[in-house]
PDB file of C-alpha atoms in Angstrom:
ATOM      1  CA  MET A  18      29.891  25.937   9.814  1.00  0.00           C
ATOM      2  CA  ILE A  19      26.605  26.336   7.483  1.00  0.00           C
ATOM      3  CA  ARG A  20      24.772  23.994   9.959  1.00  0.00           C
ATOM      4  CA  LYS A  21      25.454  26.542  12.304  1.00  0.00           C
ATOM      5  CA  GLU A  22      24.078  29.411  10.351  1.00  0.00           C
ATOM      6  CA  ILE A  23      21.076  27.655   9.537  1.00  0.00           C
ATOM      7  CA  GLN A  24      20.422  26.652  13.296  1.00  0.00           C
ATOM      8  CA  LEU A  25      20.730  30.154  14.320  1.00  0.00           C
ATOM      9  CA  ILE A  26      18.752  31.425  11.873  1.00  0.00           C
ATOM     10  CA  LEU A  27      15.961  28.688  13.075  1.00  0.00           C
ATOM     11  CA  ASP A  28      16.417  29.967  16.440  1.00  0.00           C
ATOM     12  CA  SER A  29      15.449  33.548  15.486  1.00  0.00           C
ATOM     13  CA  LEU A  30      12.345  32.510  14.015  1.00  0.00           C
ATOM     14  CA  PRO A  31       8.845  32.319  15.567  1.00  0.00           C
ATOM     15  CA  GLU A  32       6.908  28.701  15.507  1.00  0.00           C
ATOM     16  CA  GLU A  33       4.545  30.424  12.954  1.00  0.00           C
ATOM     17  CA  GLU A  34       7.427  30.975  10.301  1.00  0.00           C
ATOM     18  CA  LEU A  35       9.021  27.177  10.967  1.00  0.00           C
ATOM     19  CA  GLN A  36       5.758  25.883  10.184  1.00  0.00           C
ATOM     20  CA  LYS A  37       5.638  27.897   7.075  1.00  0.00           C
ATOM     21  CA  ASN A  38       8.891  26.603   5.715  1.00  0.00           C
ATOM     22  CA  TYR A  39       8.703  23.005   7.077  1.00  0.00           C
ATOM     23  CA  TRP A  40       7.409  21.631   4.030  1.00  0.00           C
ATOM     24  CA  SER A  41      10.235  23.221   1.924  1.00  0.00           C
ATOM     25  CA  ILE A  42      12.556  22.064   3.930  1.00  0.00           C
ATOM     26  CA  GLN A  43      10.859  18.448   3.909  1.00  0.00           C
ATOM     27  CA  PHE A  44      11.267  18.496   0.000  1.00  0.00           C
ATOM     28  CA  ILE A  45      14.523  19.429   0.031  1.00  0.00           C
ATOM     29  CA  GLN A  46      15.254  16.225   2.213  1.00  0.00           C
ATOM     30  CA  LYS A  47      13.251  14.066   0.172  1.00  0.00           C
ATOM     31  CA  GLU A  48      14.952  15.094  -3.070  1.00  0.00           C
ATOM     32  CA  TYR A  49      18.266  14.641  -1.654  1.00  0.00           C
ATOM     33  CA  LEU A  50      17.763  11.314  -0.156  1.00  0.00           C
ATOM     34  CA  TYR A  51      15.904   9.971  -3.736  1.00  0.00           C
ATOM     35  CA  LYS A  52      19.389  11.465  -5.642  1.00  0.00           C
ATOM     36  CA  GLU A  53      21.600   9.783  -3.029  1.00  0.00           C
ATOM     37  CA  ASN A  54      19.705   6.465  -3.095  1.00  0.00           C
ATOM     38  CA  LEU A  55      19.913   6.497  -7.255  1.00  0.00           C
ATOM     39  CA  ILE A  56      23.746   7.410  -6.547  1.00  0.00           C
ATOM     40  CA  GLU A  57      24.249   4.593  -4.631  1.00  0.00           C
ATOM     41  CA  LYS A  58      22.932   2.157  -6.965  1.00  0.00           C
ATOM     42  CA  GLY A  59      25.524   3.463  -9.172  1.00  0.00           C
ATOM     43  CA  VAL A  60      23.062   5.396 -11.358  1.00  0.00           C
ATOM     44  CA  ILE A  61      24.539   8.362 -13.030  1.00  0.00           C
ATOM     45  CA  ILE A  62      22.117  11.586 -13.493  1.00  0.00           C
ATOM     46  CA  SER A  63      22.899  13.949 -16.229  1.00  0.00           C
ATOM     47  CA  ASN A  64      21.010  17.183 -16.871  1.00  0.00           C
ATOM     48  CA  LEU A  65      20.210  17.267 -20.738  1.00  0.00           C
ATOM     49  CA  PHE A  66      20.500  21.075 -21.850  1.00  0.00           C
ATOM     50  CA  ASP A  67      20.464  20.500 -25.296  1.00  0.00           C
ATOM     51  CA  GLY A  68      17.594  18.805 -27.150  1.00  0.00           C
ATOM     52  CA  ALA A  69      15.418  18.597 -24.190  1.00  0.00           C
ATOM     53  CA  THR A  70      12.659  20.526 -26.152  1.00  0.00           C
ATOM     54  CA  GLU A  71      13.002  17.844 -28.795  1.00  0.00           C
ATOM     55  CA  ILE A  72      12.833  15.031 -26.362  1.00  0.00           C
ATOM     56  CA  ILE A  73       9.928  16.408 -24.625  1.00  0.00           C
ATOM     57  CA  ASN A  74       8.062  16.551 -27.978  1.00  0.00           C
ATOM     58  CA  LYS A  75       9.192  13.290 -29.409  1.00  0.00           C
ATOM     59  CA  TRP A  76       7.537  11.671 -26.126  1.00  0.00           C
ATOM     60  CA  ASP A  77       4.303  13.434 -27.102  1.00  0.00           C
ATOM     61  CA  GLU A  78       4.427  12.423 -30.919  1.00  0.00           C
ATOM     62  CA  THR A  79       5.377   8.619 -29.663  1.00  0.00           C
ATOM     63  CA  PHE A  80       3.103   8.102 -26.987  1.00  0.00           C
ATOM     64  CA  ALA A  81      -0.149   9.990 -27.736  1.00  0.00           C
ATOM     65  CA  LEU A  82       0.519   9.768 -31.263  1.00  0.00           C
ATOM     66  CA  ASN A  83      -2.989   8.069 -31.663  1.00  0.00           C
ATOM     67  CA  ILE A  84      -4.909  10.908 -29.869  1.00  0.00           C
ATOM     68  CA  SER A  85      -6.421  14.014 -31.368  1.00  0.00           C
ATOM     69  CA  ASP A  86      -6.013  17.526 -30.384  1.00  0.00           C
ATOM     70  CA  ASP A  87      -9.947  17.293 -29.355  1.00  0.00           C
ATOM     71  CA  ILE A  88      -9.665  14.528 -27.266  1.00  0.00           C
ATOM     72  CA  LYS A  89      -6.509  15.790 -25.738  1.00  0.00           C
ATOM     73  CA  GLU A  90      -8.076  19.173 -24.727  1.00  0.00           C
ATOM     74  CA  SER A  91     -11.433  17.283 -23.161  1.00  0.00           C
ATOM     75  CA  ILE A  92      -8.982  15.419 -21.038  1.00  0.00           C
ATOM     76  CA  TYR A  93      -6.560  18.234 -19.786  1.00  0.00           C
ATOM     77  CA  TYR A  94      -3.553  16.544 -21.382  1.00  0.00           C
ATOM     78  CA  ASP A  95      -1.628  20.113 -21.320  1.00  0.00           C
ATOM     79  CA  GLN A  96      -2.248  20.254 -17.733  1.00  0.00           C
ATOM     80  CA  TYR A  97      -0.978  16.393 -17.217  1.00  0.00           C
ATOM     81  CA  LYS A  98       0.001  13.997 -20.044  1.00  0.00           C
ATOM     82  CA  TRP A  99      -0.367  11.074 -17.928  1.00  0.00           C
ATOM     83  CA  HIS A 100      -4.500  11.520 -18.441  1.00  0.00           C
ATOM     84  CA  ILE A 101      -4.178   9.698 -21.675  1.00  0.00           C
ATOM     85  CA  PHE A 102      -3.768   6.543 -19.288  1.00  0.00           C
ATOM     86  CA  SER A 103      -5.892   7.963 -15.956  1.00  0.00           C
ATOM     87  CA  TYR A 104      -8.699   8.642 -18.756  1.00  0.00           C
ATOM     88  CA  GLU A 105      -8.384   5.140 -20.303  1.00  0.00           C
ATOM     89  CA  ILE A 106      -7.535   6.653 -23.587  1.00  0.00           C
ATOM     90  CA  GLN A 107      -4.299   4.864 -24.101  1.00  0.00           C
ATOM     91  CA  ASP A 108      -4.320   1.416 -23.294  1.00  0.00           C
ATOM     92  CA  CYS A 109      -1.786   0.481 -20.417  1.00  0.00           C
ATOM     93  CA  LEU A 110      -0.964  -1.331 -17.680  1.00  0.00           C
ATOM     94  CA  LYS A 111      -1.658   0.217 -14.249  1.00  0.00           C
ATOM     95  CA  GLN A 112      -0.365   0.134 -10.470  1.00  0.00           C
ATOM     96  CA  HIS A 113       1.195  -3.399  -9.717  1.00  0.00           C
ATOM     97  CA  GLU A 114       1.533  -4.848 -13.069  1.00  0.00           C
ATOM     98  CA  ALA A 115       3.000  -1.265 -14.420  1.00  0.00           C
ATOM     99  CA  ARG A 116       5.729  -1.413 -11.448  1.00  0.00           C
ATOM    100  CA  ASN A 117       6.418  -5.119 -12.679  1.00  0.00           C
ATOM    101  CA  ALA A 118       6.868  -4.377 -16.150  1.00  0.00           C
ATOM    102  CA  PHE A 119       9.111  -1.389 -15.526  1.00  0.00           C
ATOM    103  CA  ASN A 120      11.144  -3.157 -13.193  1.00  0.00           C
ATOM    104  CA  ALA A 121      11.467  -5.937 -15.867  1.00  0.00           C
ATOM    105  CA  GLU A 122      12.754  -3.499 -18.530  1.00  0.00           C
ATOM    106  CA  ILE A 123      16.402  -2.999 -19.522  1.00  0.00           C
ATOM    107  CA  LYS A 124      17.355   0.264 -18.545  1.00  0.00           C
ATOM    108  CA  ASP A 125      20.973   0.889 -19.183  1.00  0.00           C
ATOM    109  CA  GLU A 126      20.217   4.483 -20.101  1.00  0.00           C
ATOM    110  CA  VAL A 127      16.662   6.269 -19.651  1.00  0.00           C
ATOM    111  CA  TYR A 128      14.945   9.716 -20.138  1.00  0.00           C
ATOM    112  CA  VAL A 129      13.221  11.257 -17.287  1.00  0.00           C
ATOM    113  CA  MET A 130      11.189  14.185 -17.441  1.00  0.00           C
ATOM    114  CA  TYR A 131       8.721  16.248 -15.162  1.00  0.00           C
ATOM    115  CA  GLN A 132       5.123  17.231 -16.125  1.00  0.00           C
ATOM    116  CA  ASN A 133       5.672  21.199 -16.795  1.00  0.00           C
ATOM    117  CA  SER A 134       8.997  21.042 -16.757  1.00  0.00           C
ATOM    118  CA  PRO A 135      11.414  21.985 -19.443  1.00  0.00           C
ATOM    119  CA  ARG A 136      14.100  19.733 -18.082  1.00  0.00           C
ATOM    120  CA  VAL A 137      15.065  16.443 -19.387  1.00  0.00           C
ATOM    121  CA  LEU A 138      17.463  14.240 -17.145  1.00  0.00           C
ATOM    122  CA  LEU A 139      19.562  11.271 -18.335  1.00  0.00           C
ATOM    123  CA  TYR A 140      20.015   8.381 -16.247  1.00  0.00           C
ATOM    124  CA  SER A 141      22.810   6.196 -17.148  1.00  0.00           C
ATOM    125  CA  ASN A 142      23.995   2.710 -15.779  1.00  0.00           C
ATOM    126  CA  ALA A 143      20.227   2.718 -14.576  1.00  0.00           C
ATOM    127  CA  ASN A 144      19.629  -1.149 -14.687  1.00  0.00           C
ATOM    128  CA  ALA A 145      19.038  -1.008 -10.798  1.00  0.00           C
ATOM    129  CA  LEU A 146      16.733   1.478 -11.173  1.00  0.00           C
ATOM    130  CA  VAL A 147      13.180   0.224 -10.102  1.00  0.00           C
ATOM    131  CA  ALA A 148       9.744   1.580  -9.827  1.00  0.00           C
ATOM    132  CA  GLU A 149       9.520   1.625  -5.765  1.00  0.00           C
ATOM    133  CA  ASP A 150      12.780   4.153  -6.276  1.00  0.00           C
ATOM    134  CA  LEU A 151      10.187   6.482  -8.065  1.00  0.00           C
ATOM    135  CA  ASP A 152       7.666   6.174  -5.355  1.00  0.00           C
ATOM    136  CA  SER A 153       8.864   9.931  -3.714  1.00  0.00           C
ATOM    137  CA  GLN A 154       8.276  11.627  -7.242  1.00  0.00           C
ATOM    138  CA  GLN A 155       5.554  13.321  -8.575  1.00  0.00           C
ATOM    139  CA  ASP A 156       4.477  13.286 -12.536  1.00  0.00           C
ATOM    140  CA  ILE A 157       7.423  11.726 -13.382  1.00  0.00           C
ATOM    141  CA  TYR A 158       8.026  10.358 -16.627  1.00  0.00           C
ATOM    142  CA  VAL A 159      10.461   7.523 -17.388  1.00  0.00           C
ATOM    143  CA  PHE A 160      11.154   6.039 -20.729  1.00  0.00           C
ATOM    144  CA  ASN A 161      13.911   4.547 -22.862  1.00  0.00           C
ATOM    145  CA  LYS A 162      15.836   5.937 -25.344  1.00  0.00           C
ATOM    146  CA  ASN A 163      14.298   4.294 -28.000  1.00  0.00           C
ATOM    147  CA  PHE A 164      11.070   5.652 -26.956  1.00  0.00           C
ATOM    148  CA  THR A 165       9.281   2.072 -27.318  1.00  0.00           C
ATOM    149  CA  TRP A 166       7.912   2.488 -23.581  1.00  0.00           C
ATOM    150  CA  THR A 167       7.304   4.470 -20.624  1.00  0.00           C
ATOM    151  CA  TYR A 168       6.842   4.515 -16.845  1.00  0.00           C
ATOM    152  CA  VAL A 169       4.538   7.148 -15.084  1.00  0.00           C
ATOM    153  CA  ASN A 170       4.123   7.854 -11.459  1.00  0.00           C
ATOM    154  CA  THR A 171       1.626  10.796 -10.764  1.00  0.00           C
ATOM    155  CA  HIS A 172       0.953  12.729  -7.791  1.00  0.00           C
ATOM    156  CA  GLU A 173      -2.467  11.063  -7.087  1.00  0.00           C
ATOM    157  CA  ASP A 174      -2.432   8.182  -5.048  1.00  0.00           C
ATOM    158  CA  MET A 175      -5.777   6.549  -6.886  1.00  0.00           C
ATOM    159  CA  CYS A 176      -4.092   7.476 -10.370  1.00  0.00           C
ATOM    160  CA  GLY A 177      -0.952   5.095 -11.753  1.00  0.00           C
ATOM    161  CA  PRO A 178       1.735   4.226 -11.690  1.00  0.00           C
ATOM    162  CA  TYR A 179       1.349   3.442 -15.622  1.00  0.00           C
ATOM    163  CA  PHE A 180       3.470   1.226 -17.984  1.00  0.00           C
ATOM    164  CA  TYR A 181       2.820   1.716 -21.319  1.00  0.00           C
ATOM    165  CA  LYS A 182       4.593  -0.024 -24.394  1.00  0.00           C
ATOM    166  CA  VAL A 183       4.315   1.036 -28.103  1.00  0.00           C
ATOM    167  CA  LYS A 184       2.744  -2.043 -30.100  1.00  0.00           C
TER     168      LYS A 184
END
């Protein structure tokens, strides 16, 4: 039923309006396919409504602990936390080495957050999650509940992905 209604709306729009909305529809499809892939792998996705701010702050405190506020400001950390890796302030694995390290980690439960989003997700039963599953995601931060490692996939092809393990 809804498909017919959407088709009627689309049929009524001129081509230039369809062009404007194409990318939004493609984004919706991409997100749907991403989540469906995870669900097929048995991953359970939960929104964390309580404690999200604390988890985000703990990511900062753990993975950017040794970085001064002046350096954070100079690398635009507030804009993109992953700049600590792209500016090589924090030593990490990159590209294929990062993917391999992430894939090798045990991922019973992991937190997932996105840049500039107050939302934190919990992926449970996530051991089948691999780096390639995250390729469609931009500025995504995945880390274990013990905050001993993090994996970051950026929106820039020449930056990342990154994998950092606390020593």
